[in-house]
mmCIF file of C-alpha atoms in Angstrom:
data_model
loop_
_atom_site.group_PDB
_atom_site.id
_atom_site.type_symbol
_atom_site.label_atom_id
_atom_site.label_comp_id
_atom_site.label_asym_id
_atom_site.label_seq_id
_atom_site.Cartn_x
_atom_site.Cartn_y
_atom_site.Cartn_z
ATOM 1 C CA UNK A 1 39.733 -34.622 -84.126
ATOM 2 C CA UNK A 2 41.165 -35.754 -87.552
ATOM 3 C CA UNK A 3 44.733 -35.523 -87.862
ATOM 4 C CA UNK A 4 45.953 -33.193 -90.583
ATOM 5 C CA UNK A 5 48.476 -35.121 -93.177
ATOM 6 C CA UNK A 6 50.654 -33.348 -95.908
ATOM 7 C CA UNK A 7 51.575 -33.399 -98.611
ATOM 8 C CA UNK A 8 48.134 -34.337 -100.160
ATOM 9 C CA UNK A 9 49.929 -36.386 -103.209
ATOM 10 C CA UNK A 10 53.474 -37.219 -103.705
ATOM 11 C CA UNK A 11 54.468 -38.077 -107.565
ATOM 12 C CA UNK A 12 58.087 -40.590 -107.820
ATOM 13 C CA UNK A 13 60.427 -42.229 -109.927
ATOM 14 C CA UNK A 14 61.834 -45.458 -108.615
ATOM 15 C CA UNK A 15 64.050 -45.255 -106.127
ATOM 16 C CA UNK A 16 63.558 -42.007 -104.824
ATOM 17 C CA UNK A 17 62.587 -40.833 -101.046
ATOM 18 C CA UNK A 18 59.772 -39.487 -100.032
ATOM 19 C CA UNK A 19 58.380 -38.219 -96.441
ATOM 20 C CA UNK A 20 54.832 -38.274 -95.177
ATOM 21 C CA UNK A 21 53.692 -36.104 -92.688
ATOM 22 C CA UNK A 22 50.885 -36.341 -90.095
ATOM 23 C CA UNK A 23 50.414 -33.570 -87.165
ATOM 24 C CA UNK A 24 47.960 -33.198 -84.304
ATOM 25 C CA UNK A 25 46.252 -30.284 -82.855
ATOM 26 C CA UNK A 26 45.628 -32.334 -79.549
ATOM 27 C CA UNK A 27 47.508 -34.908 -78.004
ATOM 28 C CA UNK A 28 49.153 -37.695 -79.562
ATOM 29 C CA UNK A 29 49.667 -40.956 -77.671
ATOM 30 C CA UNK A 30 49.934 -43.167 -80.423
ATOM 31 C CA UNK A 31 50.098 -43.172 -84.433
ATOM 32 C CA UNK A 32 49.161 -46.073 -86.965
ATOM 33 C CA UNK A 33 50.182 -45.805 -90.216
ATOM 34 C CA UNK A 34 47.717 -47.862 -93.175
ATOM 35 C CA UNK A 35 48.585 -47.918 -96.817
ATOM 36 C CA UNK A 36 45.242 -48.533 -99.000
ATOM 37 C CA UNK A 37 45.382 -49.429 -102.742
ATOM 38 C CA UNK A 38 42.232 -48.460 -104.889
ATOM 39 C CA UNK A 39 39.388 -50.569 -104.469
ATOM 40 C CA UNK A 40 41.534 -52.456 -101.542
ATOM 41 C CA UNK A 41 41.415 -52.572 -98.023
ATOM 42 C CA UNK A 42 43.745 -50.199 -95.846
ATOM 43 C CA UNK A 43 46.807 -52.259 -94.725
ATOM 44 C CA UNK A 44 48.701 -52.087 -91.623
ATOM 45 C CA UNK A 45 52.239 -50.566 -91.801
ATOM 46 C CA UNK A 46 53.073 -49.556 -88.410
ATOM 47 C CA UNK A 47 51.891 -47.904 -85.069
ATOM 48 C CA UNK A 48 54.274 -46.219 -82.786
ATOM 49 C CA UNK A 49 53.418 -45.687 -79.284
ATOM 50 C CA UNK A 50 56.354 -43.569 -77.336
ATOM 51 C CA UNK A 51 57.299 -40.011 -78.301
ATOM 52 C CA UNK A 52 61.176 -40.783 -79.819
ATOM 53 C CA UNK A 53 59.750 -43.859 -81.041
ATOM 54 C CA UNK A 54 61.350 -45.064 -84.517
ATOM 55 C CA UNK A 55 60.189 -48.103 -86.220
ATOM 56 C CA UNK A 56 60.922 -49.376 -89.913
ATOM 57 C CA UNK A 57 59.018 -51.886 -91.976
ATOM 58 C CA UNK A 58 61.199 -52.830 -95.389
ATOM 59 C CA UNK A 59 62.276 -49.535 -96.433
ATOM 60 C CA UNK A 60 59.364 -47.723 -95.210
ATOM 61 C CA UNK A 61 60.019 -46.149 -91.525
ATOM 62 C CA UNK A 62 58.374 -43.951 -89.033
ATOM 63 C CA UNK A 63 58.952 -41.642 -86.253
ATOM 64 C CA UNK A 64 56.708 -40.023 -83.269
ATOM 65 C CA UNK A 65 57.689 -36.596 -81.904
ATOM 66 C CA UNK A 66 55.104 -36.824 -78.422
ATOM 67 C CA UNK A 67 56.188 -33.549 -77.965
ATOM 68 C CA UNK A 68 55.675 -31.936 -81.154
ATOM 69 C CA UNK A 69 52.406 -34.009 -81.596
ATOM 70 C CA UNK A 70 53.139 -35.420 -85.352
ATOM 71 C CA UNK A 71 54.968 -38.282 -86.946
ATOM 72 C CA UNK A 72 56.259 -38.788 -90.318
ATOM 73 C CA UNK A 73 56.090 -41.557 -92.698
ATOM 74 C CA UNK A 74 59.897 -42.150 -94.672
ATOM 75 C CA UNK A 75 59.830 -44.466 -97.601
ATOM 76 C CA UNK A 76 63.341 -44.753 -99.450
ATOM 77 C CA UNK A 77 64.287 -46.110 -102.615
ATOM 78 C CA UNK A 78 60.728 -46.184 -103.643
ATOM 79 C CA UNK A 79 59.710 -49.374 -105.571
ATOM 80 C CA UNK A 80 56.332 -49.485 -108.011
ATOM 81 C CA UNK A 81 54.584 -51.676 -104.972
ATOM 82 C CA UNK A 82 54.597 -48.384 -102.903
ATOM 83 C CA UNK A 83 52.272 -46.889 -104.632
ATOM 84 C CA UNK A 84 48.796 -45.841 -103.072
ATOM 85 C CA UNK A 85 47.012 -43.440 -100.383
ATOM 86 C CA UNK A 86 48.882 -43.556 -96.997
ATOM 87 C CA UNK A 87 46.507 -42.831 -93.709
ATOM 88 C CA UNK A 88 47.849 -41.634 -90.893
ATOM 89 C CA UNK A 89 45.158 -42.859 -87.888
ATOM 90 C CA UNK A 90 45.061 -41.565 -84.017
ATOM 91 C CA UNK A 91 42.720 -42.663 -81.211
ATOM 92 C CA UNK A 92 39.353 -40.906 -80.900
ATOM 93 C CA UNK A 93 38.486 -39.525 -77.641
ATOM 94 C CA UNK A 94 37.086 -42.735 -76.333
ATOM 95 C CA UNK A 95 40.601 -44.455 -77.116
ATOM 96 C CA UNK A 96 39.118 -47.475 -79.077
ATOM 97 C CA UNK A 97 38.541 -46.214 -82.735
ATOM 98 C CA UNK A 98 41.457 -44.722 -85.305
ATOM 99 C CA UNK A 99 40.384 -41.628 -86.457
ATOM 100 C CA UNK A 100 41.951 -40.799 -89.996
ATOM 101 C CA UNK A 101 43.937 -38.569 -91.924
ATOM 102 C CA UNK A 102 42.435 -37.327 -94.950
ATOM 103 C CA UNK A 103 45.369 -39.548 -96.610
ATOM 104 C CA UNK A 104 48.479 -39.048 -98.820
ATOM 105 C CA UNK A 105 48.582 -40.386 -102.275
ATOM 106 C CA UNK A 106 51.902 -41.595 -103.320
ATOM 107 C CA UNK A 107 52.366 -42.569 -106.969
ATOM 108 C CA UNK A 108 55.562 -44.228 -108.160
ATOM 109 C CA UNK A 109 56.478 -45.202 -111.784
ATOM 110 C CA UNK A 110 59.311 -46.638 -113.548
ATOM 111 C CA UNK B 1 47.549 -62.989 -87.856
ATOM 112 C CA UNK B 2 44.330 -61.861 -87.585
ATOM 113 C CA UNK B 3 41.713 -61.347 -90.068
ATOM 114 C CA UNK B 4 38.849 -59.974 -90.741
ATOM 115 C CA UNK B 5 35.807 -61.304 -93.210
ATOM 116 C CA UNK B 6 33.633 -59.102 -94.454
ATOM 117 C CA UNK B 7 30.598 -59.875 -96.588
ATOM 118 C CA UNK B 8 29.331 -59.226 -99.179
ATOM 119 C CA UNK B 9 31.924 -57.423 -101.185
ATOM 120 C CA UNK B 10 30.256 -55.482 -103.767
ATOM 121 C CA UNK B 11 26.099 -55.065 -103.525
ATOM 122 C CA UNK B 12 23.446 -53.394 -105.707
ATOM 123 C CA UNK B 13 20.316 -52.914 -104.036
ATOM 124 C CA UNK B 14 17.179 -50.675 -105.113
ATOM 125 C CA UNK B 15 16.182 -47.565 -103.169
ATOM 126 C CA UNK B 16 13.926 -47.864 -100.101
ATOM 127 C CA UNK B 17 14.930 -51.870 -99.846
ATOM 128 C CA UNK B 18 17.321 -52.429 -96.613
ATOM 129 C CA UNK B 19 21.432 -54.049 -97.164
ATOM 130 C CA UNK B 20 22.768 -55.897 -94.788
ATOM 131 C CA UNK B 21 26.841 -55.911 -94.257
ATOM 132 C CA UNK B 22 28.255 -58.919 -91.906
ATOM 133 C CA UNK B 23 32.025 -58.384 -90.110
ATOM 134 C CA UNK B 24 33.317 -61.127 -89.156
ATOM 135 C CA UNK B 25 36.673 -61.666 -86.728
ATOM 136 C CA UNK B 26 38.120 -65.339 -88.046
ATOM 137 C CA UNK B 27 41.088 -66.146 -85.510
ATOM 138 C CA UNK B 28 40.636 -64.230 -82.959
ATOM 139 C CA UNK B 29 37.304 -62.584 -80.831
ATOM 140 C CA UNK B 30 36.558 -58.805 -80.784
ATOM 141 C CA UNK B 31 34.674 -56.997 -78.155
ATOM 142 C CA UNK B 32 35.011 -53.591 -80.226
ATOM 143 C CA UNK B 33 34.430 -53.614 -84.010
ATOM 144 C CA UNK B 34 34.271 -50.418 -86.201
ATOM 145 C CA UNK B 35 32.332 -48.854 -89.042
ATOM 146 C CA UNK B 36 33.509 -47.003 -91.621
ATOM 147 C CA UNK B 37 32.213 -45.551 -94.344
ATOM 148 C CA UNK B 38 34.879 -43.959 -98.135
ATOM 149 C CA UNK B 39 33.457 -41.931 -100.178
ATOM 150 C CA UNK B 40 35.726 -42.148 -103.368
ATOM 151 C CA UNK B 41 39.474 -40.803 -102.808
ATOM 152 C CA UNK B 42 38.897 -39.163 -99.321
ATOM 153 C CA UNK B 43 39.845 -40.490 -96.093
ATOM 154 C CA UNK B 44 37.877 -43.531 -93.749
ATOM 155 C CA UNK B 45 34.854 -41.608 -91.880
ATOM 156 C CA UNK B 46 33.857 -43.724 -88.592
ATOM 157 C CA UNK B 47 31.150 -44.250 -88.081
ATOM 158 C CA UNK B 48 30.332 -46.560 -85.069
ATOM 159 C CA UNK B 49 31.630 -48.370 -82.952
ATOM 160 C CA UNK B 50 29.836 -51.977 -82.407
ATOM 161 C CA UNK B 51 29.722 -53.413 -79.260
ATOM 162 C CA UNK B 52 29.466 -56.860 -78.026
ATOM 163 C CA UNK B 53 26.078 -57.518 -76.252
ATOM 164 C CA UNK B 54 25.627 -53.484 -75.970
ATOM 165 C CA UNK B 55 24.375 -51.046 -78.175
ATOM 166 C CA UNK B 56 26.685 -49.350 -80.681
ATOM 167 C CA UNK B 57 28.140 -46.202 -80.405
ATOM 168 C CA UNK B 58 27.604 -43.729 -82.971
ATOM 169 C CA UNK B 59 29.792 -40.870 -84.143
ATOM 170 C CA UNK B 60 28.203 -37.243 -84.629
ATOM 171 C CA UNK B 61 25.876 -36.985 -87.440
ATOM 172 C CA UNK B 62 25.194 -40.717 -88.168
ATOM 173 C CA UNK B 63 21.671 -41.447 -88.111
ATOM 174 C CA UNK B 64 21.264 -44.491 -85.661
ATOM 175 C CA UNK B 65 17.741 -45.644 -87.099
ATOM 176 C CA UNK B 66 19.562 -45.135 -91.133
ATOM 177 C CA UNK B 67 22.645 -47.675 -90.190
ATOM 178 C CA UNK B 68 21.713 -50.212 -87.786
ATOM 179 C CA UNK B 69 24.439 -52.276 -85.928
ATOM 180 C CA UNK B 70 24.413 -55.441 -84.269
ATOM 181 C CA UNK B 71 27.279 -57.362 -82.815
ATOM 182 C CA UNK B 72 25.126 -60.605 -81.236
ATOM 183 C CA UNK B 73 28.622 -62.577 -80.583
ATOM 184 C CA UNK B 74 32.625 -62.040 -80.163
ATOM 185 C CA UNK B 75 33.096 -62.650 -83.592
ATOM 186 C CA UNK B 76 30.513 -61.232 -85.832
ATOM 187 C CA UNK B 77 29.423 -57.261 -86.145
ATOM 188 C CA UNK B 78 26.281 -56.737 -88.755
ATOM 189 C CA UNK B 79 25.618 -53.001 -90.430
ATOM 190 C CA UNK B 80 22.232 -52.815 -92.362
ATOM 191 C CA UNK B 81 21.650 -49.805 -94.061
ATOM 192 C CA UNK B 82 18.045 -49.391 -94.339
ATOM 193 C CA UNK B 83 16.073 -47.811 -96.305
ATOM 194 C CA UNK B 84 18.811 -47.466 -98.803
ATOM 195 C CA UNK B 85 19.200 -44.287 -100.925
ATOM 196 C CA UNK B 86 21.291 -43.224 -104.077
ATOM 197 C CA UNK B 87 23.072 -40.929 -101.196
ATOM 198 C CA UNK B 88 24.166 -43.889 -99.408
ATOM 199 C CA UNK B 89 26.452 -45.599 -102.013
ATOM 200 C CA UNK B 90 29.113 -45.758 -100.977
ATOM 201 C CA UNK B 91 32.614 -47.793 -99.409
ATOM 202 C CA UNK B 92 32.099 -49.382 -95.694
ATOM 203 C CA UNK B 93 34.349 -50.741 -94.038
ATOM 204 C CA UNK B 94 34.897 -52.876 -90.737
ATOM 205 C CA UNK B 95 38.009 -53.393 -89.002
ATOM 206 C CA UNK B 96 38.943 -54.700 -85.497
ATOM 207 C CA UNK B 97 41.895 -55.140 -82.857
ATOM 208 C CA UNK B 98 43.365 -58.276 -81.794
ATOM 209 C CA UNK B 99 44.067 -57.649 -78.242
ATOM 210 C CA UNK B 100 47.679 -57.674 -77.850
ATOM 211 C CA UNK B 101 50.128 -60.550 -76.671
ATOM 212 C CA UNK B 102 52.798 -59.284 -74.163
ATOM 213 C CA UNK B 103 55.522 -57.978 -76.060
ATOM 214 C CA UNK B 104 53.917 -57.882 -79.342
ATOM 215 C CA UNK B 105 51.683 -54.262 -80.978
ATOM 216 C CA UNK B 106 48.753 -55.419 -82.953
ATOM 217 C CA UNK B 107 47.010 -52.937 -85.119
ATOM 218 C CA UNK B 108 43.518 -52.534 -86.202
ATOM 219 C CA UNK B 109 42.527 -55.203 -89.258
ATOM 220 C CA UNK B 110 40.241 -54.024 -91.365
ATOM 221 C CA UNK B 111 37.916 -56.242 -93.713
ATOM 222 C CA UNK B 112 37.908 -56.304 -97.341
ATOM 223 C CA UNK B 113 35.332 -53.723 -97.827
ATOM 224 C CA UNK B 114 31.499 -53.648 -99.098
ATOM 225 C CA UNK B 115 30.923 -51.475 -101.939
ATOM 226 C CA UNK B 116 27.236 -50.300 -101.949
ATOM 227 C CA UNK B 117 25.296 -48.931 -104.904
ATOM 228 C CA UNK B 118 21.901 -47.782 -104.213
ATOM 229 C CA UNK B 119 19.924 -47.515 -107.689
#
């Protein structure tokens, strides 16, 4: 079942925060995070595995409430490289495939 | 770390002729593979799942004899659309897992994408 992400686009200036959210109607027992750039390839960011599970990557960082089945994507002090469509991915039913988010896109100018 | 070839990038074929996409693991050997297929600014659909000596494993409401998959070896995975139609332009994309080395998380690596345009 395909994780639900909000919000669907985020506009920024440099510099400024922004939070990326990605919920579960099922059980979550694991959440990768991809950023994709048009015409590009989606690009690993993260995956976090335990519920209370915090991990940061540059200035980007995540978090995994298990119990509340969602995680959410921070990115602060936003810099122009940011931009592009975040996916949040969970395991399909099998446990083998990521099954996507329908994506966030994040846009940040100078 | 590991990557993931995929060939050719962009291809133009003409309706009713068959494409064929190769997948290919370069440092490391992958059991699973995966198929995905972007239809412009919406999320990664999966497709398959490509097995090593096995047959694939498709997702609800791909058409198994439409996009065939074979994965003959640990490293390479091969989708051929065939039979190509204007409806089947679109982004596909492979990606696989590097099994893990203790105390390390891998993620999935995903190719460079093959756009398709079906004329």
């Amino acid at each position: 079942q395909q994780p639900v992400q909000s919000p669907q686009a985020v506009i920024l200036r440099e510099g400024e925060d922004a939070v990326i959210n990605c919920s579960s109607s099922k059980a979550l027992y694991s959440v990768h995070w991809y950023r994709q750039k048009h015409g590009e390839a989606p690009v690993f960011l993260m995956i976090l595995l335990k519920g209370g599970e915090q991990k940061g990557h540059e200035k980007i960082s995540a978090s995994f409430n298990e119990k509340k089945q969602q995680s959410s994507l921070y990115l602060t002090a936003s810099q122009l490289s940011y931009s592009g469509t975040y996916f949040c991915g969970t395991p399909n039913q099998a446990g083998t495939a990521l099954i996507f988010g329908k994506g966030t896109t994040l846009s940040v100018s100078s | 770390g590991a990557v993931v070839s995929q060939h050719p990038s962009w291809v133009i074929c003409k309706s009713g002729t068959s494409v064929k996409i190769e997948c290919r693991s370069l440092d490391f050997q992958a059991t699973t593979m995966f198929w995905y297929r972007q239809f412009p600014k919406q999320s990664l659909m999966l497709m398959a799942t490509s097995n090593e000596g096995s047959k694939a494993t498709y997702e609800q409401g791909v058409e198994k004899d439409k996009f065939l998959i074979n994965h003959a070896s640990l490293t390479l995975s091969t989708l051929t659309v065939t039979s190509a139609h204007p409806e089947d332009s679109s982004f596909y994309i492979c990606s696989a897992r590097e099994l893990p080395r203790q105390g390390s998380t891998r993620g999935y690596t995903f190719g460079s994408g093959t756009r398709l345009t079906v004329v």
